[in-house]
Amino acid sequence: TLSTLVPPHVAWQTGALKNGPVIRKTTDIAALAGVFADTKSWQRCEPGQAVYDVDVLQTETCEGALFTGVTHVHPGRVGDEFFMTRGHFHARREQGEVYFGLRGCGLLLLQNERGEARVEIVTAGSVHIIPGYTAHRLINTGGEILSALAVWPTVAGHDYATLSDGFSVRIKTDGTGWRAEASHD
Ligand code: 6PG
Ligand code: NI
């Protein structure tokens, strides 16, 4: 007989994952030492303040297998700089990823190995194809939670060390919206 499986479910409005073994990892201000440009403002933040949550469906990890996860970046700033993910290259550099905007508004900051950066605007329904050899960081430029669904190879891994000094641009508030500023470090 044909088995009928109830698959995992994502609520498009919120990014909430159900019907699957979901593992949540929350990254707070304290965990993001050295990530934001304004160290003095970072020190004044509440250390336990959540900056982003990542929910990932538990999956077998082998060549060819894919992870599915939702990242929720909370609204907020450290000084003038918007809350964002740490950002990374994949350890297996050739591996790409796809992000889908679900709610809120923000930017996907992409940077190649030559240090050239670009941004894509993330809104509900936006589709972002991240090629291999491309670092990626999600930035919440709005006043509500920014949620994005992502699918990526389980073998991709994370390389945080290469960009431990930051991306080549920083995204800051200009009062009403955002502006990009070249990094000095
Ligand atoms: C990945 C995805 C994504 C990412 C989160 C948190 O490759 O795992 O890009 O799930 O990990 O958005 O971002 P950081 O890993 O940069 O903290
Ligand atoms: Ni990734």
GROMACS .gro file of C-alpha atoms and ligand atoms in nm:
model
  203
    1THR     CA    1   0.000   0.000   0.000
    2LEU     CA    2   0.106   0.355  -0.069
    3SER     CA    3   0.205   0.536   0.247
    4THR     CA    4   0.082   0.892   0.290
    5LEU     CA    5   0.318   1.106   0.496
    6VAL     CA    6   0.217   1.434   0.654
    7PRO     CA    7   0.504   1.662   0.552
    8PRO     CA    8   0.644   1.951   0.755
    9HIS     CA    9   0.450   2.275   0.721
   10VAL     CA   10   0.553   2.639   0.703
   11ALA     CA   11   0.311   2.921   0.778
   12TRP     CA   12   0.394   3.172   0.502
   13GLN     CA   13   0.282   3.470   0.712
   14THR     CA   14   0.511   3.399   1.005
   15GLY     CA   15   0.764   3.136   0.901
   16ALA     CA   16   0.649   2.907   1.182
   17LEU     CA   17   0.752   2.546   1.110
   18LYS     CA   18   0.531   2.258   1.223
   19ASN     CA   19   0.500   1.880   1.179
   20GLY     CA   20   0.871   1.827   1.177
   21PRO     CA   21   1.154   1.785   1.423
   22VAL     CA   22   1.263   2.148   1.444
   23ILE     CA   23   1.577   2.264   1.619
   24ARG     CA   24   1.591   2.631   1.723
   25LYS     CA   25   1.913   2.824   1.775
   26THR     CA   26   1.887   3.174   1.918
   27THR     CA   27   2.177   3.416   1.881
   28ASP     CA   28   2.182   3.698   2.135
   29ILE     CA   29   2.376   4.025   2.155
   30ALA     CA   30   2.641   3.869   2.382
   31ALA     CA   31   2.724   3.606   2.119
   32LEU     CA   32   2.790   3.872   1.856
   33ALA     CA   33   3.109   4.026   1.998
   34GLY     CA   34   3.299   4.209   1.725
   35VAL     CA   35   3.018   4.178   1.471
   36PHE     CA   36   2.877   4.532   1.497
   37ALA     CA   37   3.096   4.833   1.420
   38ASP     CA   38   3.004   5.039   1.728
   39THR     CA   39   3.157   4.846   2.020
   40LYS     CA   40   3.051   5.103   2.280
   41SER     CA   41   2.686   5.076   2.176
   42TRP     CA   42   2.716   4.695   2.168
   43GLN     CA   43   2.840   4.699   2.530
   44ARG     CA   44   2.540   4.909   2.633
   45CYS     CA   45   2.295   4.653   2.486
   46GLU     CA   46   2.115   4.397   2.702
   47PRO     CA   47   2.345   4.089   2.658
   48GLY     CA   48   2.050   3.847   2.653
   49GLN     CA   49   1.860   4.041   2.385
   50ALA     CA   50   1.783   3.799   2.101
   51VAL     CA   51   1.908   3.925   1.764
   52TYR     CA   52   1.800   3.627   1.552
   53ASP     CA   53   1.645   3.282   1.579
   54VAL     CA   54   1.709   3.002   1.330
   55ASP     CA   55   1.468   2.705   1.310
   56VAL     CA   56   1.598   2.411   1.108
   57LEU     CA   57   1.417   2.090   1.019
   58GLN     CA   58   1.621   1.796   1.139
   59THR     CA   59   1.744   1.614   0.831
   60GLU     CA   60   1.985   1.336   0.749
   61THR     CA   61   2.314   1.491   0.650
   62CYS     CA   62   2.484   1.339   0.350
   63GLU     CA   63   2.605   1.444   0.006
   64GLY     CA   64   2.300   1.565  -0.187
   65ALA     CA   65   2.075   1.617   0.117
   66LEU     CA   66   1.922   1.960   0.184
   67PHE     CA   67   1.850   2.156   0.502
   68THR     CA   68   1.537   2.369   0.525
   69GLY     CA   69   1.528   2.646   0.783
   70VAL     CA   70   1.373   2.978   0.874
   71THR     CA   71   1.572   3.272   1.006
   72HIS     CA   72   1.389   3.537   1.208
   73VAL     CA   73   1.590   3.857   1.253
   74HIS     CA   74   1.443   4.078   1.525
   75PRO     CA   75   1.403   4.451   1.468
   76GLY     CA   76   1.667   4.661   1.638
   77ARG     CA   77   1.999   4.835   1.606
   78VAL     CA   78   2.339   4.851   1.768
   79GLY     CA   79   2.414   5.222   1.743
   80ASP     CA   80   2.319   5.311   1.385
   81GLU     CA   81   2.367   4.958   1.252
   82PHE     CA   82   2.065   4.731   1.200
   83PHE     CA   83   2.032   4.389   1.365
   84MET     CA   84   2.168   4.121   1.131
   85THR     CA   85   2.303   3.769   1.117
   86ARG     CA   86   2.674   3.699   1.164
   87GLY     CA   87   2.705   3.607   0.797
   88HIS     CA   88   2.924   3.343   0.638
   89PHE     CA   89   3.075   3.173   0.338
   90HIS     CA   90   2.991   2.806   0.315
   91ALA     CA   91   3.284   2.588   0.422
   92ARG     CA   92   3.227   2.401   0.096
   93ARG     CA   93   3.263   2.722  -0.103
   94GLU     CA   94   3.100   2.598  -0.422
   95GLN     CA   95   2.768   2.527  -0.247
   96GLY     CA   96   2.484   2.774  -0.304
   97GLU     CA   97   2.159   2.841  -0.121
   98VAL     CA   98   1.813   2.987  -0.187
   99TYR     CA   99   1.640   3.236   0.045
  100PHE     CA  100   1.269   3.326   0.025
  101GLY     CA  101   1.141   3.638   0.201
  102LEU     CA  102   0.836   3.566   0.419
  103ARG     CA  103   0.765   3.881   0.624
  104GLY     CA  104   0.914   4.209   0.723
  105CYS     CA  105   1.165   4.399   0.517
  106GLY     CA  106   1.536   4.394   0.497
  107LEU     CA  107   1.839   4.320   0.287
  108LEU     CA  108   2.039   4.018   0.187
  109LEU     CA  109   2.402   4.131   0.177
  110LEU     CA  110   2.610   3.922  -0.061
  111GLN     CA  111   2.986   3.936  -0.101
  112ASN     CA  112   3.217   3.746  -0.333
  113GLU     CA  113   3.571   3.628  -0.261
  114ARG     CA  114   3.716   3.947  -0.411
  115GLY     CA  115   3.534   4.146  -0.140
  116GLU     CA  116   3.276   4.292  -0.382
  117ALA     CA  117   2.940   4.339  -0.209
  118ARG     CA  118   2.585   4.380  -0.335
  119VAL     CA  119   2.242   4.381  -0.171
  120GLU     CA  120   1.905   4.237  -0.263
  121ILE     CA  121   1.586   4.373  -0.105
  122VAL     CA  122   1.404   4.110   0.101
  123THR     CA  123   1.024   4.132   0.127
  124ALA     CA  124   0.741   3.878   0.149
  125GLY     CA  125   0.774   3.663  -0.162
  126SER     CA  126   1.121   3.769  -0.274
  127VAL     CA  127   1.345   3.489  -0.406
  128HIS     CA  128   1.721   3.509  -0.363
  129ILE     CA  129   1.953   3.271  -0.542
  130ILE     CA  130   2.287   3.272  -0.366
  131PRO     CA  131   2.554   3.125  -0.591
  132GLY     CA  132   2.854   2.935  -0.464
  133TYR     CA  133   3.159   3.132  -0.349
  134THR     CA  134   2.927   3.402  -0.209
  135ALA     CA  135   2.903   3.508   0.156
  136HIS     CA  136   2.557   3.602   0.282
  137ARG     CA  137   2.411   3.803   0.571
  138LEU     CA  138   2.047   3.889   0.645
  139ILE     CA  139   1.979   4.243   0.775
  140ASN     CA  140   1.652   4.372   0.924
  141THR     CA  141   1.605   4.733   0.809
  142GLY     CA  142   1.242   4.752   0.927
  143GLY     CA  143   1.044   4.778   1.248
  144GLU     CA  144   0.900   4.425   1.255
  145ILE     CA  145   1.051   4.075   1.250
  146LEU     CA  146   1.222   3.984   0.923
  147SER     CA  147   1.167   3.615   0.839
  148ALA     CA  148   1.319   3.424   0.549
  149LEU     CA  149   1.301   3.060   0.450
  150ALA     CA  150   1.624   2.901   0.326
  151VAL     CA  151   1.722   2.575   0.159
  152TRP     CA  152   2.087   2.471   0.141
  153PRO     CA  153   2.299   2.157   0.109
  154THR     CA  154   2.368   1.978   0.437
  155VAL     CA  155   2.731   1.938   0.330
  156ALA     CA  156   2.776   2.316   0.283
  157GLY     CA  157   2.890   2.391   0.639
  158HIS     CA  158   2.982   2.738   0.765
  159ASP     CA  159   3.302   2.940   0.743
  160TYR     CA  160   3.268   3.234   0.980
  161ALA     CA  161   3.643   3.296   1.014
  162THR     CA  162   3.705   3.441   0.668
  163LEU     CA  163   3.474   3.737   0.738
  164SER     CA  164   3.549   3.772   1.109
  165ASP     CA  165   3.657   4.132   1.035
  166GLY     CA  166   3.321   4.196   0.873
  167PHE     CA  167   3.178   4.247   0.525
  168SER     CA  168   3.305   4.533   0.307
  169VAL     CA  169   2.987   4.737   0.364
  170ARG     CA  170   2.774   4.807   0.669
  171ILE     CA  171   2.403   4.889   0.659
  172LYS     CA  172   2.296   5.170   0.889
  173THR     CA  173   1.988   5.382   0.949
  174ASP     CA  174   1.965   5.716   0.772
  175GLY     CA  175   1.677   5.825   0.996
  176THR     CA  176   1.390   5.684   0.791
  177GLY     CA  177   1.547   5.411   0.576
  178TRP     CA  178   1.890   5.261   0.527
  179ARG     CA  179   2.223   5.360   0.382
  180ALA     CA  180   2.530   5.156   0.293
  181GLU     CA  181   2.864   5.261   0.435
  182ALA     CA  182   3.207   5.127   0.334
  183SER     CA  183   3.378   4.944   0.622
  184HIS     CA  184   3.693   5.103   0.755
  185ASP     CA  185   3.827   4.794   0.933
  1866PG     C1  186   2.299   2.845   0.642
  1866PG     C2  187   2.195   2.948   0.612
  1866PG     C3  188   2.116   3.006   0.730
  1866PG     C4  189   2.203   3.085   0.827
  1866PG     C5  190   2.123   3.165   0.929
  1866PG     C6  191   2.207   3.230   1.037
  1866PG     O1  192   2.387   2.827   0.556
  1866PG     O2  193   2.293   2.776   0.746
  1866PG     O3  194   2.255   3.052   0.538
  1866PG     O4  195   2.048   2.907   0.800
  1866PG     O5  196   2.289   2.999   0.896
  1866PG     O6  197   2.054   3.265   0.862
  1866PG     O7  198   2.315   3.302   0.984
  1866PG     P1  199   2.462   3.277   1.037
  1866PG     O8  200   2.491   3.131   1.017
  1866PG     O9  201   2.548   3.364   0.951
  1866PG    O10  202   2.464   3.313   1.181
  187NI      NI  203   2.436   2.977   0.424
   0.00000   0.00000   0.00000
